[in-house]
Amino acid sequence: MTSAPKSMVWQGDELVSWTGGGRRWDRDGVEHRSPFAWSFPFDAGTSSASGPYSAVYQERGTKGVLLEGERVVRELNRSYYRAPNYDYPLALGRLGDGREVVVHCPEKYNVLQIEDAASGERLTAGSREPEDFFHSRLGLSPDGRHLLSVGWIWQPFGFAVVFDTALALTDPNILDGEGVLPAMAVMGGEVTAGCWLDADRLVLATGTEEWYDEEEEKLALPARHLGVWSVSQGHWLHRSPVPEADPGVLLLSRGDQVVSLHGHPRLLDTATGRIVAEWPEVRVPAKPTCFGGRRVPTPVAALHPDGTRLAVAQEESIALIGLP
């Protein structure tokens, strides 16, 4: 392999890197040459789990490109403001009405926009009054009804918000408020990572930093914990300590488990926080938060849709892990 991929996604039993111009690895591990090359140093990527769209971008820059297969749909941009200090906010997915969308912050760091992927039509246009929140690490729920943003507020301190996308299409100011996740629930430990287990359950992970007051302590997710929040029930289903491992910034959902990638991959039980399995021989960057003056690249990994295989980029190879 000539160089480590900077993004990966499963397509059937093949791995594809769109930041690498469509480099492919077949099920036997054979690498196939890129059909094209970028003339810009994109270093991160994401794909829609529900459709044909992918995107490549600079994780700490302002430029990106939306793709449909190998076809360039259009360029993407975000605000320059503190762009070198935190990860590019971008998510692709399908809303409940079937539309494939791009969610990002094209003009201001604190203003989320939902756009039709095919046409670029802005579905959340209108007057806005945003809070002072740096959106990052966006994720749409599997049914497209809710949007997660694991970002930060000025201290700096990692924080999470969740918005109802259906309501946002009728009133874009929904994306500027507290959302459906009470602030008090995430004012205990610093939120560093999150992902959706299903359309209702959200997993959040906290690092070592704390921000408490006595009124918030009973509701909040403490530091170094893994929490499962039910959107429909409006409370934590589980809050479990994870004292043996910092969570990092990347969680991959697998049923009632998540894969955490911080230093090396770990498979965690979301109800207990217990480490089910870990692979210390497979090294990945130890990235504590989505922000910071020193850029640490996000681990590059892809969990197969059937949940049986985890691909993890290494310096000169791709590690393929069979999950128990």
PDB file of C-alpha atoms in Angstrom:
ATOM      1  CA  MET A   1       0.000   0.000   0.000  1.00  0.00           C
ATOM      2  CA  THR A   2       1.461   3.361  -1.032  1.00  0.00           C
ATOM      3  CA  SER A   3      -0.017   5.371   1.864  1.00  0.00           C
ATOM      4  CA  ALA A   4      -2.595   5.061   4.616  1.00  0.00           C
ATOM      5  CA  PRO A   5      -6.143   6.001   3.560  1.00  0.00           C
ATOM      6  CA  LYS A   6      -7.515   9.193   5.104  1.00  0.00           C
ATOM      7  CA  SER A   7     -11.108   7.989   4.864  1.00  0.00           C
ATOM      8  CA  MET A   8     -12.804   4.620   4.370  1.00  0.00           C
ATOM      9  CA  VAL A   9     -16.315   3.349   3.726  1.00  0.00           C
ATOM     10  CA  TRP A  10     -17.628  -0.134   3.038  1.00  0.00           C
ATOM     11  CA  GLN A  11     -19.299  -0.800  -0.314  1.00  0.00           C
ATOM     12  CA  GLY A  12     -20.429  -4.405  -0.125  1.00  0.00           C
ATOM     13  CA  ASP A  13     -17.279  -6.320   0.781  1.00  0.00           C
ATOM     14  CA  GLU A  14     -14.937  -3.674  -0.612  1.00  0.00           C
ATOM     15  CA  LEU A  15     -13.385  -0.685   1.131  1.00  0.00           C
ATOM     16  CA  VAL A  16     -13.335   2.649  -0.697  1.00  0.00           C
ATOM     17  CA  SER A  17     -11.405   5.823   0.097  1.00  0.00           C
ATOM     18  CA  TRP A  18     -12.874   8.873  -1.612  1.00  0.00           C
ATOM     19  CA  THR A  19     -10.146  11.125  -0.212  1.00  0.00           C
ATOM     20  CA  GLY A  20      -7.821   8.828  -2.141  1.00  0.00           C
ATOM     21  CA  GLY A  21      -9.690   9.393  -5.397  1.00  0.00           C
ATOM     22  CA  GLY A  22     -11.724   6.211  -5.139  1.00  0.00           C
ATOM     23  CA  ARG A  23      -8.955   3.807  -4.067  1.00  0.00           C
ATOM     24  CA  ARG A  24     -10.410   0.353  -3.432  1.00  0.00           C
ATOM     25  CA  TRP A  25      -9.439  -2.765  -1.532  1.00  0.00           C
ATOM     26  CA  ASP A  26     -11.272  -5.972  -2.395  1.00  0.00           C
ATOM     27  CA  ARG A  27     -12.179  -8.745   0.045  1.00  0.00           C
ATOM     28  CA  ASP A  28      -8.769 -10.357  -0.512  1.00  0.00           C
ATOM     29  CA  GLY A  29      -6.972  -7.162   0.486  1.00  0.00           C
ATOM     30  CA  VAL A  30      -5.834  -6.352  -3.043  1.00  0.00           C
ATOM     31  CA  GLU A  31      -5.607  -2.602  -3.685  1.00  0.00           C
ATOM     32  CA  HIS A  32      -7.030  -1.198  -6.932  1.00  0.00           C
ATOM     33  CA  ARG A  33      -5.735   2.052  -8.375  1.00  0.00           C
ATOM     34  CA  SER A  34      -7.583   5.327  -7.986  1.00  0.00           C
ATOM     35  CA  PRO A  35      -9.747   6.323 -10.970  1.00  0.00           C
ATOM     36  CA  PHE A  36      -8.967  10.009 -10.316  1.00  0.00           C
ATOM     37  CA  ALA A  37      -6.840  12.265  -8.122  1.00  0.00           C
ATOM     38  CA  TRP A  38      -7.584  15.432  -6.167  1.00  0.00           C
ATOM     39  CA  SER A  39      -5.548  18.569  -6.772  1.00  0.00           C
ATOM     40  CA  PHE A  40      -6.378  19.744  -3.234  1.00  0.00           C
ATOM     41  CA  PRO A  41      -5.143  18.225   0.064  1.00  0.00           C
ATOM     42  CA  PHE A  42      -8.412  16.786   1.423  1.00  0.00           C
ATOM     43  CA  ASP A  43      -7.694  14.768   4.559  1.00  0.00           C
ATOM     44  CA  ALA A  44     -11.091  13.520   5.810  1.00  0.00           C
ATOM     45  CA  GLY A  45     -14.331  12.132   4.461  1.00  0.00           C
ATOM     46  CA  THR A  46     -17.831  10.965   5.284  1.00  0.00           C
ATOM     47  CA  SER A  47     -20.630   9.107   3.502  1.00  0.00           C
ATOM     48  CA  SER A  48     -24.379   8.770   3.727  1.00  0.00           C
ATOM     49  CA  ALA A  49     -25.370   5.395   5.152  1.00  0.00           C
ATOM     50  CA  SER A  50     -28.655   5.593   3.261  1.00  0.00           C
ATOM     51  CA  GLY A  51     -27.676   6.806  -0.199  1.00  0.00           C
ATOM     52  CA  PRO A  52     -25.029   7.346  -2.879  1.00  0.00           C
ATOM     53  CA  TYR A  53     -23.517  10.577  -1.523  1.00  0.00           C
ATOM     54  CA  SER A  54     -20.060  11.057  -0.031  1.00  0.00           C
ATOM     55  CA  ALA A  55     -17.971  14.078   0.852  1.00  0.00           C
ATOM     56  CA  VAL A  56     -14.289  14.837   1.221  1.00  0.00           C
ATOM     57  CA  TYR A  57     -12.987  17.851   3.120  1.00  0.00           C
ATOM     58  CA  GLN A  58     -10.165  19.374   5.123  1.00  0.00           C
ATOM     59  CA  GLU A  59     -10.808  18.464   8.745  1.00  0.00           C
ATOM     60  CA  ARG A  60      -9.272  21.715  10.008  1.00  0.00           C
ATOM     61  CA  GLY A  61      -9.881  23.769   6.874  1.00  0.00           C
ATOM     62  CA  THR A  62     -12.813  25.417   5.119  1.00  0.00           C
ATOM     63  CA  LYS A  63     -13.147  23.439   1.867  1.00  0.00           C
ATOM     64  CA  GLY A  64     -15.006  20.292   0.906  1.00  0.00           C
ATOM     65  CA  VAL A  65     -16.586  18.541  -2.078  1.00  0.00           C
ATOM     66  CA  LEU A  66     -19.871  16.636  -2.298  1.00  0.00           C
ATOM     67  CA  LEU A  67     -19.791  13.510  -4.477  1.00  0.00           C
ATOM     68  CA  GLU A  68     -22.376  11.202  -5.984  1.00  0.00           C
ATOM     69  CA  GLY A  69     -20.310   8.150  -6.767  1.00  0.00           C
ATOM     70  CA  GLU A  70     -17.311   9.545  -8.663  1.00  0.00           C
ATOM     71  CA  ARG A  71     -19.253  12.599  -9.869  1.00  0.00           C
ATOM     72  CA  VAL A  72     -18.566  15.956  -8.235  1.00  0.00           C
ATOM     73  CA  VAL A  73     -21.927  17.478  -7.265  1.00  0.00           C
ATOM     74  CA  ARG A  74     -20.619  20.767  -5.853  1.00  0.00           C
ATOM     75  CA  GLU A  75     -18.085  22.398  -3.579  1.00  0.00           C
ATOM     76  CA  LEU A  76     -18.792  22.852   0.119  1.00  0.00           C
ATOM     77  CA  ASN A  77     -17.522  25.604   2.390  1.00  0.00           C
ATOM     78  CA  ARG A  78     -17.593  26.578   6.038  1.00  0.00           C
ATOM     79  CA  SER A  79     -16.768  29.724   7.977  1.00  0.00           C
ATOM     80  CA  TYR A  80     -13.103  30.600   8.369  1.00  0.00           C
ATOM     81  CA  TYR A  81     -13.700  31.575  12.013  1.00  0.00           C
ATOM     82  CA  ARG A  82     -11.457  29.353  14.166  1.00  0.00           C
ATOM     83  CA  ALA A  83     -11.590  26.692  11.447  1.00  0.00           C
ATOM     84  CA  PRO A  84      -7.977  25.609  12.162  1.00  0.00           C
ATOM     85  CA  ASN A  85      -8.967  24.900  15.784  1.00  0.00           C
ATOM     86  CA  TYR A  86     -11.848  22.412  15.446  1.00  0.00           C
ATOM     87  CA  ASP A  87     -13.193  19.677  13.189  1.00  0.00           C
ATOM     88  CA  TYR A  88     -15.298  20.483  10.130  1.00  0.00           C
ATOM     89  CA  PRO A  89     -19.057  20.075  10.912  1.00  0.00           C
ATOM     90  CA  LEU A  90     -20.609  17.915   8.181  1.00  0.00           C
ATOM     91  CA  ALA A  91     -23.176  15.122   7.980  1.00  0.00           C
ATOM     92  CA  LEU A  92     -24.874  13.328   5.096  1.00  0.00           C
ATOM     93  CA  GLY A  93     -28.058  11.308   5.351  1.00  0.00           C
ATOM     94  CA  ARG A  94     -31.728  10.921   4.564  1.00  0.00           C
ATOM     95  CA  LEU A  95     -34.595  12.781   6.245  1.00  0.00           C
ATOM     96  CA  GLY A  96     -37.836  11.113   7.227  1.00  0.00           C
ATOM     97  CA  ASP A  97     -39.481  12.316   4.002  1.00  0.00           C
ATOM     98  CA  GLY A  98     -36.856  10.500   1.916  1.00  0.00           C
ATOM     99  CA  ARG A  99     -34.747  13.470   0.856  1.00  0.00           C
ATOM    100  CA  GLU A 100     -30.977  13.030   0.880  1.00  0.00           C
ATOM    101  CA  VAL A 101     -29.437  16.037   2.603  1.00  0.00           C
ATOM    102  CA  VAL A 102     -26.194  17.760   3.531  1.00  0.00           C
ATOM    103  CA  VAL A 103     -26.030  19.261   7.025  1.00  0.00           C
ATOM    104  CA  HIS A 104     -23.234  21.771   7.617  1.00  0.00           C
ATOM    105  CA  CYS A 105     -22.384  25.366   8.596  1.00  0.00           C
ATOM    106  CA  PRO A 106     -21.705  27.053   5.239  1.00  0.00           C
ATOM    107  CA  GLU A 107     -21.568  30.663   6.419  1.00  0.00           C
ATOM    108  CA  LYS A 108     -21.326  30.941  10.206  1.00  0.00           C
ATOM    109  CA  TYR A 109     -19.744  28.596  12.740  1.00  0.00           C
ATOM    110  CA  ASN A 110     -22.909  28.588  14.862  1.00  0.00           C
ATOM    111  CA  VAL A 111     -25.604  28.381  12.155  1.00  0.00           C
ATOM    112  CA  LEU A 112     -26.568  24.895  10.997  1.00  0.00           C
ATOM    113  CA  GLN A 113     -28.135  24.540   7.572  1.00  0.00           C
ATOM    114  CA  ILE A 114     -29.899  21.557   6.007  1.00  0.00           C
ATOM    115  CA  GLU A 115     -29.632  21.419   2.205  1.00  0.00           C
ATOM    116  CA  ASP A 116     -31.008  19.089  -0.435  1.00  0.00           C
ATOM    117  CA  ALA A 117     -28.028  17.038  -1.577  1.00  0.00           C
ATOM    118  CA  ALA A 118     -29.002  16.815  -5.251  1.00  0.00           C
ATOM    119  CA  SER A 119     -30.034  20.416  -5.883  1.00  0.00           C
ATOM    120  CA  GLY A 120     -28.313  22.391  -3.136  1.00  0.00           C
ATOM    121  CA  GLU A 121     -31.644  23.944  -2.146  1.00  0.00           C
ATOM    122  CA  ARG A 122     -31.445  25.296   1.380  1.00  0.00           C
ATOM    123  CA  LEU A 123     -34.278  23.776   3.395  1.00  0.00           C
ATOM    124  CA  THR A 124     -33.666  25.891   6.507  1.00  0.00           C
ATOM    125  CA  ALA A 125     -33.386  29.347   4.962  1.00  0.00           C
ATOM    126  CA  GLY A 126     -34.626  32.299   6.963  1.00  0.00           C
ATOM    127  CA  SER A 127     -33.795  34.736   9.728  1.00  0.00           C
ATOM    128  CA  ARG A 128     -31.763  33.151  12.532  1.00  0.00           C
ATOM    129  CA  GLU A 129     -30.707  33.981  16.091  1.00  0.00           C
ATOM    130  CA  PRO A 130     -28.020  31.414  16.928  1.00  0.00           C
ATOM    131  CA  GLU A 131     -26.396  30.720  20.274  1.00  0.00           C
ATOM    132  CA  ASP A 132     -22.610  31.019  20.633  1.00  0.00           C
ATOM    133  CA  PHE A 133     -21.951  27.316  19.950  1.00  0.00           C
ATOM    134  CA  PHE A 134     -19.284  25.774  17.736  1.00  0.00           C
ATOM    135  CA  HIS A 135     -20.954  22.899  15.884  1.00  0.00           C
ATOM    136  CA  SER A 136     -18.806  19.887  15.054  1.00  0.00           C
ATOM    137  CA  ARG A 137     -19.037  16.096  14.587  1.00  0.00           C
ATOM    138  CA  LEU A 138     -22.597  16.015  13.242  1.00  0.00           C
ATOM    139  CA  GLY A 139     -24.706  12.874  12.958  1.00  0.00           C
ATOM    140  CA  LEU A 140     -28.244  12.209  11.706  1.00  0.00           C
ATOM    141  CA  SER A 141     -30.308   9.536  13.446  1.00  0.00           C
ATOM    142  CA  PRO A 142     -31.078   6.434  11.321  1.00  0.00           C
ATOM    143  CA  ASP A 143     -34.599   7.712  10.580  1.00  0.00           C
ATOM    144  CA  GLY A 144     -33.340  11.233   9.847  1.00  0.00           C
ATOM    145  CA  ARG A 145     -35.628  12.745  12.490  1.00  0.00           C
ATOM    146  CA  HIS A 146     -32.903  14.030  14.805  1.00  0.00           C
ATOM    147  CA  LEU A 147     -29.513  15.650  14.407  1.00  0.00           C
ATOM    148  CA  LEU A 148     -26.636  15.331  16.884  1.00  0.00           C
ATOM    149  CA  SER A 149     -23.878  17.915  17.147  1.00  0.00           C
ATOM    150  CA  VAL A 150     -20.934  17.205  19.446  1.00  0.00           C
ATOM    151  CA  GLY A 151     -19.245  20.585  19.531  1.00  0.00           C
ATOM    152  CA  TRP A 152     -18.012  23.065  22.099  1.00  0.00           C
ATOM    153  CA  ILE A 153     -18.726  26.271  23.919  1.00  0.00           C
ATOM    154  CA  TRP A 154     -16.240  28.917  24.895  1.00  0.00           C
ATOM    155  CA  GLN A 155     -14.164  27.858  27.878  1.00  0.00           C
ATOM    156  CA  PRO A 156     -13.457  25.709  25.837  1.00  0.00           C
ATOM    157  CA  PHE A 157     -15.655  22.798  26.915  1.00  0.00           C
ATOM    158  CA  GLY A 158     -17.114  19.937  24.872  1.00  0.00           C
ATOM    159  CA  PHE A 159     -20.895  19.915  24.693  1.00  0.00           C
ATOM    160  CA  ALA A 160     -23.686  18.138  22.783  1.00  0.00           C
ATOM    161  CA  VAL A 161     -27.026  19.248  21.336  1.00  0.00           C
ATOM    162  CA  VAL A 162     -29.797  17.332  19.529  1.00  0.00           C
ATOM    163  CA  PHE A 163     -32.350  18.907  17.193  1.00  0.00           C
ATOM    164  CA  ASP A 164     -35.636  17.763  15.653  1.00  0.00           C
ATOM    165  CA  THR A 165     -35.078  18.048  11.897  1.00  0.00           C
ATOM    166  CA  ALA A 166     -38.770  17.816  11.005  1.00  0.00           C
ATOM    167  CA  LEU A 167     -39.515  20.871  13.141  1.00  0.00           C
ATOM    168  CA  ALA A 168     -36.446  22.658  11.772  1.00  0.00           C
ATOM    169  CA  LEU A 169     -37.814  22.411   8.228  1.00  0.00           C
ATOM    170  CA  THR A 170     -40.835  24.483   9.272  1.00  0.00           C
ATOM    171  CA  ASP A 171     -38.972  26.743  11.729  1.00  0.00           C
ATOM    172  CA  PRO A 172     -35.194  26.976  11.146  1.00  0.00           C
ATOM    173  CA  ASN A 173     -34.773  28.726  14.511  1.00  0.00           C
ATOM    174  CA  ILE A 174     -35.231  25.272  16.063  1.00  0.00           C
ATOM    175  CA  LEU A 175     -31.567  24.723  15.118  1.00  0.00           C
ATOM    176  CA  ASP A 176     -30.533  27.737  17.211  1.00  0.00           C
ATOM    177  CA  GLY A 177     -32.036  26.714  20.549  1.00  0.00           C
ATOM    178  CA  GLU A 178     -31.376  24.084  23.192  1.00  0.00           C
ATOM    179  CA  GLY A 179     -32.996  21.318  21.182  1.00  0.00           C
ATOM    180  CA  VAL A 180     -34.449  18.132  22.635  1.00  0.00           C
ATOM    181  CA  LEU A 181     -31.455  17.232  24.833  1.00  0.00           C
ATOM    182  CA  PRO A 182     -31.648  19.330  28.037  1.00  0.00           C
ATOM    183  CA  ALA A 183     -28.463  21.317  28.654  1.00  0.00           C
ATOM    184  CA  MET A 184     -28.421  20.148  32.263  1.00  0.00           C
ATOM    185  CA  ALA A 185     -28.036  16.542  31.045  1.00  0.00           C
ATOM    186  CA  VAL A 186     -24.676  17.340  29.462  1.00  0.00           C
ATOM    187  CA  MET A 187     -23.223  19.835  31.919  1.00  0.00           C
ATOM    188  CA  GLY A 188     -21.447  17.243  34.064  1.00  0.00           C
ATOM    189  CA  GLY A 189     -18.505  15.785  32.185  1.00  0.00           C
ATOM    190  CA  GLU A 190     -17.105  17.195  28.959  1.00  0.00           C
ATOM    191  CA  VAL A 191     -18.814  15.470  26.021  1.00  0.00           C
ATOM    192  CA  THR A 192     -16.210  14.273  23.536  1.00  0.00           C
ATOM    193  CA  ALA A 193     -18.065  11.766  21.340  1.00  0.00           C
ATOM    194  CA  GLY A 194     -21.516  10.508  20.414  1.00  0.00           C
ATOM    195  CA  CYS A 195     -23.444   8.332  17.983  1.00  0.00           C
ATOM    196  CA  TRP A 196     -26.916   6.894  17.430  1.00  0.00           C
ATOM    197  CA  LEU A 197     -27.699   3.319  18.466  1.00  0.00           C
ATOM    198  CA  ASP A 198     -31.070   3.539  16.719  1.00  0.00           C
ATOM    199  CA  ALA A 199     -33.726   6.125  15.906  1.00  0.00           C
ATOM    200  CA  ASP A 200     -34.398   6.796  19.611  1.00  0.00           C
ATOM    201  CA  ARG A 201     -31.267   5.956  21.576  1.00  0.00           C
ATOM    202  CA  LEU A 202     -28.209   8.169  21.598  1.00  0.00           C
ATOM    203  CA  VAL A 203     -24.827   7.314  23.126  1.00  0.00           C
ATOM    204  CA  LEU A 204     -22.625  10.070  24.526  1.00  0.00           C
ATOM    205  CA  ALA A 205     -19.173   9.735  26.047  1.00  0.00           C
ATOM    206  CA  THR A 206     -17.412  12.130  28.408  1.00  0.00           C
ATOM    207  CA  GLY A 207     -13.737  12.800  29.067  1.00  0.00           C
ATOM    208  CA  THR A 208     -11.940  13.836  32.231  1.00  0.00           C
ATOM    209  CA  GLU A 209     -13.007  17.501  32.401  1.00  0.00           C
ATOM    210  CA  GLU A 210     -15.949  18.428  34.665  1.00  0.00           C
ATOM    211  CA  TRP A 211     -18.465  21.251  34.840  1.00  0.00           C
ATOM    212  CA  TYR A 212     -20.848  20.757  37.730  1.00  0.00           C
ATOM    213  CA  ASP A 213     -23.153  22.587  40.041  1.00  0.00           C
ATOM    214  CA  GLU A 214     -25.292  20.944  42.723  1.00  0.00           C
ATOM    215  CA  GLU A 215     -28.606  21.286  40.841  1.00  0.00           C
ATOM    216  CA  GLU A 216     -27.237  19.641  37.711  1.00  0.00           C
ATOM    217  CA  GLU A 217     -25.447  16.733  39.331  1.00  0.00           C
ATOM    218  CA  LYS A 218     -28.434  14.352  39.546  1.00  0.00           C
ATOM    219  CA  LEU A 219     -29.342  14.726  35.868  1.00  0.00           C
ATOM    220  CA  ALA A 220     -25.926  15.212  34.281  1.00  0.00           C
ATOM    221  CA  LEU A 221     -23.648  12.635  32.690  1.00  0.00           C
ATOM    222  CA  PRO A 222     -20.497  12.605  34.869  1.00  0.00           C
ATOM    223  CA  ALA A 223     -16.922  12.711  33.631  1.00  0.00           C
ATOM    224  CA  ARG A 224     -15.461   9.500  32.117  1.00  0.00           C
ATOM    225  CA  HIS A 225     -18.886   7.958  31.613  1.00  0.00           C
ATOM    226  CA  LEU A 226     -20.807   6.371  28.773  1.00  0.00           C
ATOM    227  CA  GLY A 227     -24.479   7.368  28.682  1.00  0.00           C
ATOM    228  CA  VAL A 228     -27.482   6.146  26.685  1.00  0.00           C
ATOM    229  CA  TRP A 229     -30.163   8.825  26.270  1.00  0.00           C
ATOM    230  CA  SER A 230     -33.704   8.108  25.053  1.00  0.00           C
ATOM    231  CA  VAL A 231     -35.103  10.962  22.981  1.00  0.00           C
ATOM    232  CA  SER A 232     -38.702   9.732  23.336  1.00  0.00           C
ATOM    233  CA  GLN A 233     -38.465   9.247  27.119  1.00  0.00           C
ATOM    234  CA  GLY A 234     -36.309  12.306  27.750  1.00  0.00           C
ATOM    235  CA  HIS A 235     -33.913  10.746  30.257  1.00  0.00           C
ATOM    236  CA  TRP A 236     -30.798   8.622  30.618  1.00  0.00           C
ATOM    237  CA  LEU A 237     -31.409   4.894  30.235  1.00  0.00           C
ATOM    238  CA  HIS A 238     -27.872   4.105  31.361  1.00  0.00           C
ATOM    239  CA  ARG A 239     -24.958   6.061  32.813  1.00  0.00           C
ATOM    240  CA  SER A 240     -21.899   3.893  33.295  1.00  0.00           C
ATOM    241  CA  PRO A 241     -18.331   4.748  34.312  1.00  0.00           C
ATOM    242  CA  VAL A 242     -15.535   3.905  31.889  1.00  0.00           C
ATOM    243  CA  PRO A 243     -12.535   4.429  34.167  1.00  0.00           C
ATOM    244  CA  GLU A 244     -10.208   2.200  32.156  1.00  0.00           C
ATOM    245  CA  ALA A 245     -10.292   4.183  28.924  1.00  0.00           C
ATOM    246  CA  ASP A 246     -10.813   7.713  27.659  1.00  0.00           C
ATOM    247  CA  PRO A 247     -13.469   7.690  24.908  1.00  0.00           C
ATOM    248  CA  GLY A 248     -11.813   9.939  22.337  1.00  0.00           C
ATOM    249  CA  VAL A 249     -13.910  11.550  19.584  1.00  0.00           C
ATOM    250  CA  LEU A 250     -15.086   8.603  17.480  1.00  0.00           C
ATOM    251  CA  LEU A 251     -17.779   6.079  18.412  1.00  0.00           C
ATOM    252  CA  LEU A 252     -19.173   3.549  15.930  1.00  0.00           C
ATOM    253  CA  SER A 253     -22.561   1.991  16.678  1.00  0.00           C
ATOM    254  CA  ARG A 254     -23.065  -1.782  16.720  1.00  0.00           C
ATOM    255  CA  GLY A 255     -26.438  -2.799  18.156  1.00  0.00           C
ATOM    256  CA  ASP A 256     -26.188  -2.289  21.921  1.00  0.00           C
ATOM    257  CA  GLN A 257     -22.431  -1.845  21.692  1.00  0.00           C
ATOM    258  CA  VAL A 258     -20.090   0.838  20.406  1.00  0.00           C
ATOM    259  CA  VAL A 259     -16.569   0.750  19.085  1.00  0.00           C
ATOM    260  CA  SER A 260     -14.417   3.416  20.731  1.00  0.00           C
ATOM    261  CA  LEU A 261     -11.195   4.486  19.007  1.00  0.00           C
ATOM    262  CA  HIS A 262      -8.714   6.252  21.263  1.00  0.00           C
ATOM    263  CA  GLY A 263      -5.156   4.962  21.174  1.00  0.00           C
ATOM    264  CA  HIS A 264      -6.535   1.608  20.040  1.00  0.00           C
ATOM    265  CA  PRO A 265     -10.006   0.133  19.295  1.00  0.00           C
ATOM    266  CA  ARG A 266     -12.232  -1.049  22.133  1.00  0.00           C
ATOM    267  CA  LEU A 267     -15.677  -2.664  21.981  1.00  0.00           C
ATOM    268  CA  LEU A 268     -17.862  -1.294  24.794  1.00  0.00           C
ATOM    269  CA  ASP A 269     -21.186  -2.456  26.189  1.00  0.00           C
ATOM    270  CA  THR A 270     -23.388   0.655  26.308  1.00  0.00           C
ATOM    271  CA  ALA A 271     -25.512  -0.541  29.252  1.00  0.00           C
ATOM    272  CA  THR A 272     -22.562  -1.156  31.570  1.00  0.00           C
ATOM    273  CA  GLY A 273     -19.567   0.658  30.053  1.00  0.00           C
ATOM    274  CA  ARG A 274     -17.687  -2.660  30.238  1.00  0.00           C
ATOM    275  CA  ILE A 275     -14.912  -3.358  27.728  1.00  0.00           C
ATOM    276  CA  VAL A 276     -16.114  -6.419  25.798  1.00  0.00           C
ATOM    277  CA  ALA A 277     -12.935  -6.688  23.715  1.00  0.00           C
ATOM    278  CA  GLU A 278      -9.966  -4.533  22.783  1.00  0.00           C
ATOM    279  CA  TRP A 279      -7.088  -4.614  20.319  1.00  0.00           C
ATOM    280  CA  PRO A 280      -4.056  -2.750  21.768  1.00  0.00           C
ATOM    281  CA  GLU A 281      -1.867  -3.942  18.886  1.00  0.00           C
ATOM    282  CA  VAL A 282      -3.945  -1.836  16.445  1.00  0.00           C
ATOM    283  CA  ARG A 283      -2.788   1.717  17.110  1.00  0.00           C
ATOM    284  CA  VAL A 284      -4.859   4.803  16.252  1.00  0.00           C
ATOM    285  CA  PRO A 285      -4.424   8.495  17.171  1.00  0.00           C
ATOM    286  CA  ALA A 286      -5.340   9.401  20.743  1.00  0.00           C
ATOM    287  CA  LYS A 287      -7.533  12.411  20.020  1.00  0.00           C
ATOM    288  CA  PRO A 288      -9.293  13.677  23.179  1.00  0.00           C
ATOM    289  CA  THR A 289     -11.666  16.329  21.746  1.00  0.00           C
ATOM    290  CA  CYS A 290     -12.885  17.765  18.434  1.00  0.00           C
ATOM    291  CA  PHE A 291     -11.121  21.066  19.192  1.00  0.00           C
ATOM    292  CA  GLY A 292      -7.665  22.243  20.183  1.00  0.00           C
ATOM    293  CA  GLY A 293      -4.764  24.310  18.950  1.00  0.00           C
ATOM    294  CA  ARG A 294      -2.746  21.210  18.030  1.00  0.00           C
ATOM    295  CA  ARG A 295      -4.405  19.147  15.337  1.00  0.00           C
ATOM    296  CA  VAL A 296      -4.574  15.414  16.033  1.00  0.00           C
ATOM    297  CA  PRO A 297      -6.146  13.541  13.113  1.00  0.00           C
ATOM    298  CA  THR A 298      -9.349  11.618  13.757  1.00  0.00           C
ATOM    299  CA  PRO A 299      -8.857   7.829  13.622  1.00  0.00           C
ATOM    300  CA  VAL A 300      -9.827   6.390  10.238  1.00  0.00           C
ATOM    301  CA  ALA A 301     -12.074   3.362  10.647  1.00  0.00           C
ATOM    302  CA  ALA A 302     -15.135   1.772   9.058  1.00  0.00           C
ATOM    303  CA  LEU A 303     -17.527  -0.713  10.647  1.00  0.00           C
ATOM    304  CA  HIS A 304     -19.144  -3.061   8.128  1.00  0.00           C
ATOM    305  CA  PRO A 305     -22.961  -2.621   8.035  1.00  0.00           C
ATOM    306  CA  ASP A 306     -23.433  -6.214   9.222  1.00  0.00           C
ATOM    307  CA  GLY A 307     -21.365  -5.428  12.341  1.00  0.00           C
ATOM    308  CA  THR A 308     -18.932  -8.315  11.903  1.00  0.00           C
ATOM    309  CA  ARG A 309     -15.821  -6.508  10.624  1.00  0.00           C
ATOM    310  CA  LEU A 310     -13.962  -3.370  11.593  1.00  0.00           C
ATOM    311  CA  ALA A 311     -11.403  -1.857   9.212  1.00  0.00           C
ATOM    312  CA  VAL A 312      -8.834   0.455  10.803  1.00  0.00           C
ATOM    313  CA  ALA A 313      -6.257   2.447   8.850  1.00  0.00           C
ATOM    314  CA  GLN A 314      -2.639   1.916   9.920  1.00  0.00           C
ATOM    315  CA  GLU A 315       0.512   3.694   8.736  1.00  0.00           C
ATOM    316  CA  GLU A 316       1.265   1.124   6.025  1.00  0.00           C
ATOM    317  CA  SER A 317      -1.745  -1.162   6.032  1.00  0.00           C
ATOM    318  CA  ILE A 318      -5.408  -1.634   6.902  1.00  0.00           C
ATOM    319  CA  ALA A 319      -6.150  -3.779   9.946  1.00  0.00           C
ATOM    320  CA  LEU A 320      -9.260  -5.928   9.543  1.00  0.00           C
ATOM    321  CA  ILE A 321     -10.735  -6.989  12.877  1.00  0.00           C
ATOM    322  CA  GLY A 322     -13.410  -9.653  13.281  1.00  0.00           C
ATOM    323  CA  LEU A 323     -15.728  -8.546  16.094  1.00  0.00           C
ATOM    324  CA  PRO A 324     -17.000 -11.061  18.660  1.00  0.00           C
TER     325      PRO A 324
END
